[in-house]
Amino acid sequence: MLFQLQNATLRRPNGFVLSDLNWTLQPGEQWAILGPSGSGKSLFLDALAGKVRPSAGHLAYGEGLSGASVEAVARDYSFDWRVAGAAQFYQQRYNAQTADEAPTVRDLLQNQLRPAGTIDPASVPLPPPLYTNEWLNDVAGQMRITHLLDQRLTSLSNGETRRTLLTRSLLKRPRVLLLDNPFSGLDTDSRALLHQAIHRIAQSGVSLVMVVDERDVPACVTHKFCLKTPQPLNFSIVDNHTGLPEQPVNCAPTEQNSFTNAVQMRSIRVRYGEKTVLDNIDWTVRRGEKWALLGPNGSGKSTLLSLITADNPQAYANDLRLFDRQRGTGESIWNIKQRIGFVSPELHLYFPRQTRVFDVVASGLFDTMGLFRKLSPEQKALVESQLHPYELAPLRDRPLSSLSLGQQRWALLVRALIKNPPLLILDEPTQGLDADHIERFRQLIEERCRQTPDQTLIYVTHYPDELPRCITHTLRLADGRVA
């Protein structure tokens, strides 16, 4: 055997417990770990990775298996302060100057990194590369990221980031590979490529233990292990006494909704060096319209949204009107953000992990990555009123890092809704949620749009079946152009 859990109890500092775990991993087995959001799937992987020790029972390693033979694929860049520092703000992926300072994919994979903000690179010698070019190119080819090796980390899409982090782990030649939702954020073609890569990994003799959605279980999986949540999120969408919160009228002044078009784009073009990311985009989103924004990884969706959310300075070089006002005519980015509720995988990736849940939600009132001002009594009451319907009240004082990935996503979703914005931009909002909660979230959006017909919505997903039924229009991108 490679691993064995015997009557094991696993605990999080926040009090979450998995108890009476009995599980064995034999050579040649490939396991899928299934269960609803908050059931402890990530905690289970953390125990196998040696990050959490059983508080009761035993976790035994097989003969010849050491911690170095077990590799957990990183979920973000927090494993290295030099990388995390270079990617400190998610907006900088759209800023050419700061993007030029970020490490490349090759730098990351070879561990040839300098501290963020190094003024004189020559004064900080680089360590030798970890791997031969042959081995690096072999694994990068398997993961289909060869073309990304010399790109900056801040320029990668969410799907490209995930494949890069998987490549980083495979380069270490592990015997056991632990993956937490590896298909999250990938388009249909990218998921198919990753399924092929995982099949090849399994054939190579590496044992895989992966947390996946039931619909994404790879064909090579030989066993399934299902966890159940002890405290399911159980809010109702229909009954306003226990479900969808009444909308706070004082947070959405009438003038906020006084516009004809939320977005008007004419011949939009965005370039970084020699690369054209968006090319000749014309798009108008009228007040009250509900749009699906679709397209594969790298098609330009996130860049397009960054123009709307005031995160991309190239907005000033284009013919772009937001809420009927030409960009660059004196409005601040905060004037724009005040009218937008936004959630995305990148926001989730870079949001400070030690922020407590109450402050995460409250920060949506000010569009900041954390809470940096004192709340009025009315604002405190508003935040409290939004925590209860979504079962976040018991978690209010816990840091974001102590929550399951699904619970973290719910906190960010409520953050996007807190100020009742006239424009909602939901970029893959259900990443990390199980099927039940995906459906509940879809119902929430549909009910919100029913109650507020003037609500304008832009919804991005790689799973068309997740789209709310209130969607009225679709914009599809391919290679930076309207398809």
Short mmCIF file of C-alpha atoms in Angstrom, two decimals, residues 87-378:
data_model
loop_
_atom_site.label_atom_id
_atom_site.label_comp_id
_atom_site.label_asym_id
_atom_site.label_seq_id
_atom_site.Cartn_x
_atom_site.Cartn_y
_atom_site.Cartn_z
CA ALA A 87 1.29 38.84 -8.54
CA GLN A 88 0.15 40.96 -5.62
CA PHE A 89 -2.66 42.73 -7.46
CA TYR A 90 -4.86 40.93 -9.93
CA GLN A 91 -5.28 44.18 -11.92
CA GLN A 92 -1.60 44.20 -12.88
CA ARG A 93 -2.08 41.43 -15.44
CA TYR A 94 -3.60 44.18 -17.58
CA ASN A 95 -0.86 46.75 -16.90
CA ALA A 96 1.99 46.48 -19.37
CA GLN A 97 4.59 48.11 -17.09
CA THR A 98 4.03 45.93 -14.03
CA ALA A 99 3.43 42.83 -16.16
CA ASP A 100 6.95 43.18 -17.57
CA GLU A 101 8.32 42.73 -14.04
CA ALA A 102 6.48 39.48 -13.31
CA PRO A 103 8.24 36.09 -13.60
CA THR A 104 7.73 34.02 -16.71
CA VAL A 105 6.31 30.50 -16.70
CA ARG A 106 9.83 29.19 -17.37
CA ASP A 107 11.18 31.18 -14.39
CA LEU A 108 8.57 29.61 -12.14
CA LEU A 109 9.10 26.05 -13.35
CA GLN A 110 12.90 26.31 -13.08
CA ASN A 111 12.70 28.20 -9.75
CA GLN A 112 14.78 31.02 -11.19
CA LEU A 113 13.06 33.81 -9.32
CA ARG A 114 14.06 37.17 -7.91
CA PRO A 115 12.23 39.02 -5.12
CA ALA A 116 9.42 41.26 -6.36
CA GLY A 117 10.53 44.84 -6.94
CA THR A 118 14.22 44.02 -7.45
CA ILE A 119 15.71 47.27 -8.77
CA ASP A 120 19.02 45.88 -10.01
CA PRO A 121 18.52 42.29 -11.28
CA ALA A 122 22.26 41.87 -11.80
CA SER A 123 22.81 42.28 -8.06
CA VAL A 124 20.67 39.22 -7.29
CA PRO A 125 22.14 36.19 -9.03
CA LEU A 126 19.71 33.48 -10.12
CA PRO A 127 20.01 29.91 -8.86
CA PRO A 128 20.77 27.23 -11.46
CA PRO A 129 17.74 25.73 -13.23
CA LEU A 130 16.14 22.75 -11.50
CA TYR A 131 15.59 20.65 -14.62
CA THR A 132 17.15 19.95 -17.98
CA ASN A 133 15.55 21.66 -20.95
CA GLU A 134 14.67 18.23 -22.33
CA TRP A 135 12.66 17.25 -19.24
CA LEU A 136 11.03 20.67 -18.99
CA ASN A 137 9.98 20.63 -22.64
CA ASP A 138 8.71 17.05 -22.33
CA VAL A 139 6.39 17.78 -19.40
CA ALA A 140 5.35 21.18 -20.77
CA GLY A 141 4.41 19.44 -24.01
CA GLN A 142 2.28 16.90 -22.15
CA MET A 143 0.41 19.73 -20.41
CA ARG A 144 0.12 21.76 -23.64
CA ILE A 145 1.90 24.83 -22.22
CA THR A 146 5.05 24.89 -24.38
CA HIS A 147 3.81 28.08 -26.04
CA LEU A 148 3.44 29.70 -22.60
CA LEU A 149 6.97 29.13 -21.28
CA ASP A 150 8.18 32.66 -22.01
CA GLN A 151 4.94 34.43 -21.07
CA ARG A 152 4.58 36.39 -17.83
CA LEU A 153 2.52 34.75 -15.08
CA THR A 154 0.28 37.81 -14.86
CA SER A 155 -0.73 37.37 -18.51
CA LEU A 156 -2.10 33.84 -18.07
CA SER A 157 -5.76 32.97 -18.09
CA ASN A 158 -7.18 30.99 -15.19
CA GLY A 159 -7.03 27.76 -17.19
CA GLU A 160 -3.43 28.42 -18.27
CA THR A 161 -2.45 29.08 -14.66
CA ARG A 162 -3.87 25.73 -13.58
CA ARG A 163 -2.01 23.82 -16.26
CA THR A 164 1.20 25.65 -15.34
CA LEU A 165 0.88 24.65 -11.68
CA LEU A 166 0.20 21.04 -12.67
CA THR A 167 3.32 21.08 -14.83
CA ARG A 168 5.32 22.37 -11.86
CA SER A 169 4.27 19.34 -9.82
CA LEU A 170 4.84 16.76 -12.56
CA LEU A 171 8.41 17.98 -13.07
CA LYS A 172 9.22 16.64 -9.58
CA ARG A 173 8.49 13.04 -10.70
CA PRO A 174 6.10 12.22 -7.82
CA ARG A 175 4.79 8.73 -7.05
CA VAL A 176 1.50 10.13 -5.75
CA LEU A 177 -0.08 13.28 -7.20
CA LEU A 178 -2.80 15.14 -5.31
CA LEU A 179 -5.10 17.42 -7.33
CA ASP A 180 -7.81 19.72 -6.03
CA ASN A 181 -10.41 20.51 -8.72
CA PRO A 182 -7.95 20.46 -11.63
CA PHE A 183 -10.69 20.99 -14.24
CA SER A 184 -12.04 24.12 -12.61
CA GLY A 185 -11.91 27.08 -14.98
CA LEU A 186 -11.11 25.09 -18.10
CA ASP A 187 -13.07 25.26 -21.34
CA THR A 188 -14.34 22.17 -23.14
CA ASP A 189 -11.23 21.66 -25.26
CA SER A 190 -8.87 22.31 -22.35
CA ARG A 191 -10.76 19.83 -20.18
CA ALA A 192 -10.43 17.24 -22.94
CA LEU A 193 -6.67 17.88 -23.17
CA LEU A 194 -6.32 17.59 -19.40
CA HIS A 195 -8.27 14.32 -19.38
CA GLN A 196 -5.77 12.98 -21.92
CA ALA A 197 -2.83 14.24 -19.86
CA ILE A 198 -4.20 12.68 -16.66
CA HIS A 199 -4.68 9.39 -18.49
CA ARG A 200 -1.02 9.49 -19.57
CA ILE A 201 0.07 10.31 -16.02
CA ALA A 202 -1.88 7.34 -14.66
CA GLN A 203 -0.36 5.06 -17.30
CA SER A 204 3.12 6.21 -16.27
CA GLY A 205 2.70 4.62 -12.86
CA VAL A 206 1.85 7.71 -10.83
CA SER A 207 -1.10 7.25 -8.48
CA LEU A 208 -3.63 10.08 -8.58
CA VAL A 209 -5.90 11.25 -5.79
CA MET A 210 -8.08 14.08 -7.04
CA VAL A 211 -11.00 16.13 -5.84
CA VAL A 212 -13.30 16.49 -8.84
CA ASP A 213 -16.86 17.24 -9.77
CA GLU A 214 -18.87 14.14 -10.64
CA ARG A 215 -19.21 15.32 -14.25
CA ASP A 216 -15.41 15.61 -14.63
CA VAL A 217 -14.29 12.23 -13.24
CA PRO A 218 -11.50 10.98 -15.55
CA ALA A 219 -11.91 7.63 -17.28
CA CYS A 220 -8.73 6.34 -15.62
CA VAL A 221 -10.29 6.56 -12.13
CA THR A 222 -10.53 3.13 -10.53
CA HIS A 223 -12.13 4.08 -7.19
CA LYS A 224 -14.34 6.78 -5.70
CA PHE A 225 -14.43 8.05 -2.12
CA CYS A 226 -17.48 10.13 -1.17
CA LEU A 227 -17.64 12.60 1.72
CA LYS A 228 -20.79 14.11 3.15
CA THR A 229 -21.15 17.58 4.60
CA PRO A 230 -22.23 17.74 8.26
CA GLN A 231 -23.61 21.27 7.89
CA PRO A 232 -25.10 21.81 4.43
CA LEU A 233 -25.83 25.32 3.25
CA ASN A 234 -29.61 25.26 3.40
CA PHE A 235 -30.98 28.62 2.36
CA SER A 236 -34.20 28.99 0.41
CA ILE A 237 -34.26 31.08 -2.73
CA VAL A 238 -37.99 31.75 -2.91
CA ASP A 239 -39.10 32.72 0.60
CA ASN A 240 -37.78 36.19 1.40
CA HIS A 241 -38.15 35.55 5.13
CA THR A 242 -35.43 32.89 4.98
CA GLY A 243 -33.97 33.24 1.53
CA LEU A 244 -33.14 35.92 -1.01
CA PRO A 245 -32.51 39.13 0.98
CA GLU A 246 -34.64 42.18 0.49
CA GLN A 247 -32.59 44.60 -1.61
CA PRO A 248 -31.23 47.58 0.39
CA VAL A 249 -32.62 50.62 -1.40
CA ASN A 250 -30.18 52.98 0.30
CA CYS A 251 -27.24 51.22 -1.35
CA ALA A 252 -28.39 51.74 -4.92
CA PRO A 253 -29.37 55.40 -5.36
CA THR A 254 -31.78 56.19 -8.16
CA GLU A 255 -29.10 58.01 -10.16
CA GLN A 256 -27.06 54.80 -10.20
CA ASN A 257 -29.70 53.32 -12.52
CA SER A 258 -30.11 56.41 -14.69
CA PHE A 259 -28.42 55.17 -17.84
CA THR A 260 -29.48 53.74 -21.18
CA ASN A 261 -26.43 51.63 -22.00
CA ALA A 262 -24.21 50.01 -19.39
CA VAL A 263 -21.52 49.30 -22.00
CA GLN A 264 -20.83 50.69 -25.46
CA MET A 265 -17.71 49.47 -27.28
CA ARG A 266 -16.69 50.53 -30.77
CA SER A 267 -13.76 48.95 -32.62
CA ILE A 268 -12.05 47.99 -29.35
CA ARG A 269 -8.45 46.84 -29.76
CA VAL A 270 -6.08 45.75 -26.95
CA ARG A 271 -2.45 44.84 -27.63
CA TYR A 272 0.48 43.80 -25.43
CA GLY A 273 3.68 44.10 -27.41
CA GLU A 274 3.19 42.08 -30.57
CA LYS A 275 0.19 40.19 -29.21
CA THR A 276 -3.33 41.37 -30.07
CA VAL A 277 -5.69 40.22 -27.33
CA LEU A 278 -8.86 41.96 -28.54
CA ASP A 279 -9.40 42.97 -32.15
CA ASN A 280 -12.19 45.21 -33.46
CA ILE A 281 -14.82 44.47 -30.83
CA ASP A 282 -18.20 46.18 -31.13
CA TRP A 283 -20.59 45.50 -28.25
CA THR A 284 -23.49 47.30 -26.61
CA VAL A 285 -25.10 46.15 -23.36
CA ARG A 286 -28.33 48.01 -22.66
CA ARG A 287 -29.81 48.52 -19.23
CA GLY A 288 -31.74 45.44 -18.15
CA GLU A 289 -30.18 43.06 -20.69
CA LYS A 290 -28.78 39.73 -19.50
CA TRP A 291 -25.74 38.59 -21.47
CA ALA A 292 -23.79 35.35 -21.61
CA LEU A 293 -20.13 35.97 -22.49
CA LEU A 294 -18.70 32.72 -23.86
CA GLY A 295 -15.46 31.53 -25.44
CA PRO A 296 -12.48 29.24 -24.81
CA ASN A 297 -9.55 29.96 -22.49
CA GLY A 298 -7.43 32.72 -23.96
CA SER A 299 -10.19 34.10 -26.20
CA GLY A 300 -10.08 37.51 -24.52
CA LYS A 301 -13.07 37.33 -22.15
CA SER A 302 -11.19 38.43 -19.02
CA THR A 303 -9.48 41.27 -20.87
CA LEU A 304 -12.83 42.42 -22.23
CA LEU A 305 -14.27 42.45 -18.72
CA SER A 306 -11.23 44.31 -17.37
CA LEU A 307 -12.11 47.24 -19.64
CA ILE A 308 -15.57 47.40 -18.08
CA THR A 309 -14.42 47.03 -14.46
CA ALA A 310 -11.86 49.86 -14.87
CA ASP A 311 -8.90 47.54 -14.26
CA ASN A 312 -7.32 47.95 -17.70
CA PRO A 313 -5.58 51.24 -18.58
CA GLN A 314 -6.02 50.54 -22.30
CA ALA A 315 -9.64 51.58 -21.85
CA TYR A 316 -8.47 55.19 -22.27
CA ALA A 317 -7.04 54.43 -25.72
CA ASN A 318 -10.32 53.02 -26.99
CA ASP A 319 -13.83 54.20 -27.83
CA LEU A 320 -15.55 52.96 -24.68
CA ARG A 321 -18.57 54.34 -22.87
CA LEU A 322 -19.70 53.00 -19.49
CA PHE A 323 -23.09 54.00 -18.11
CA ASP A 324 -23.44 56.48 -21.00
CA ARG A 325 -20.17 58.27 -20.18
CA GLN A 326 -17.04 58.24 -22.32
CA ARG A 327 -14.05 56.77 -20.49
CA GLY A 328 -11.42 59.36 -19.74
CA THR A 329 -13.75 62.33 -19.29
CA GLY A 330 -13.07 62.87 -15.59
CA GLU A 331 -14.79 59.93 -13.89
CA SER A 332 -12.78 57.93 -11.35
CA ILE A 333 -12.44 54.17 -11.41
CA TRP A 334 -14.35 54.14 -8.10
CA ASN A 335 -17.31 55.92 -9.74
CA ILE A 336 -17.43 53.01 -12.19
CA LYS A 337 -16.85 50.23 -9.68
CA GLN A 338 -19.58 51.58 -7.40
CA ARG A 339 -22.11 50.57 -10.06
CA ILE A 340 -20.68 47.08 -10.62
CA GLY A 341 -20.86 43.89 -8.60
CA PHE A 342 -18.03 41.61 -9.68
CA VAL A 343 -16.67 38.16 -8.96
CA SER A 344 -14.06 36.17 -10.89
CA PRO A 345 -11.52 33.37 -10.41
CA GLU A 346 -8.72 35.97 -10.48
CA LEU A 347 -10.39 38.02 -7.75
CA HIS A 348 -10.66 34.83 -5.70
CA LEU A 349 -7.04 33.91 -6.41
CA TYR A 350 -5.60 37.22 -5.22
CA PHE A 351 -8.03 38.15 -2.44
CA PRO A 352 -6.14 38.37 0.91
CA ARG A 353 -6.67 35.01 2.56
CA GLN A 354 -6.57 36.26 6.16
CA THR A 355 -9.51 38.62 5.67
CA ARG A 356 -12.38 37.57 7.92
CA VAL A 357 -15.66 36.69 6.23
CA PHE A 358 -17.54 39.71 7.60
CA ASP A 359 -14.89 42.04 6.14
CA VAL A 360 -14.85 40.16 2.81
CA VAL A 361 -18.56 40.82 2.37
CA ALA A 362 -18.34 44.40 3.68
CA SER A 363 -15.50 45.23 1.28
CA GLY A 364 -18.00 44.94 -1.55
CA LEU A 365 -19.48 48.27 -0.40
CA PHE A 366 -16.18 49.96 -1.26
CA ASP A 367 -14.79 47.71 -4.04
CA THR A 368 -11.58 47.06 -2.13
CA MET A 369 -9.57 43.86 -1.59
CA GLY A 370 -10.29 43.88 2.13
CA LEU A 371 -11.95 46.33 4.55
CA PHE A 372 -9.95 49.48 5.24
CA ARG A 373 -12.49 51.85 6.76
CA LYS A 374 -14.90 51.94 9.65
CA LEU A 375 -18.47 50.97 8.87
CA SER A 376 -21.44 53.06 9.85
CA PRO A 377 -24.12 51.38 12.02
CA GLU A 378 -26.35 51.16 8.94
#
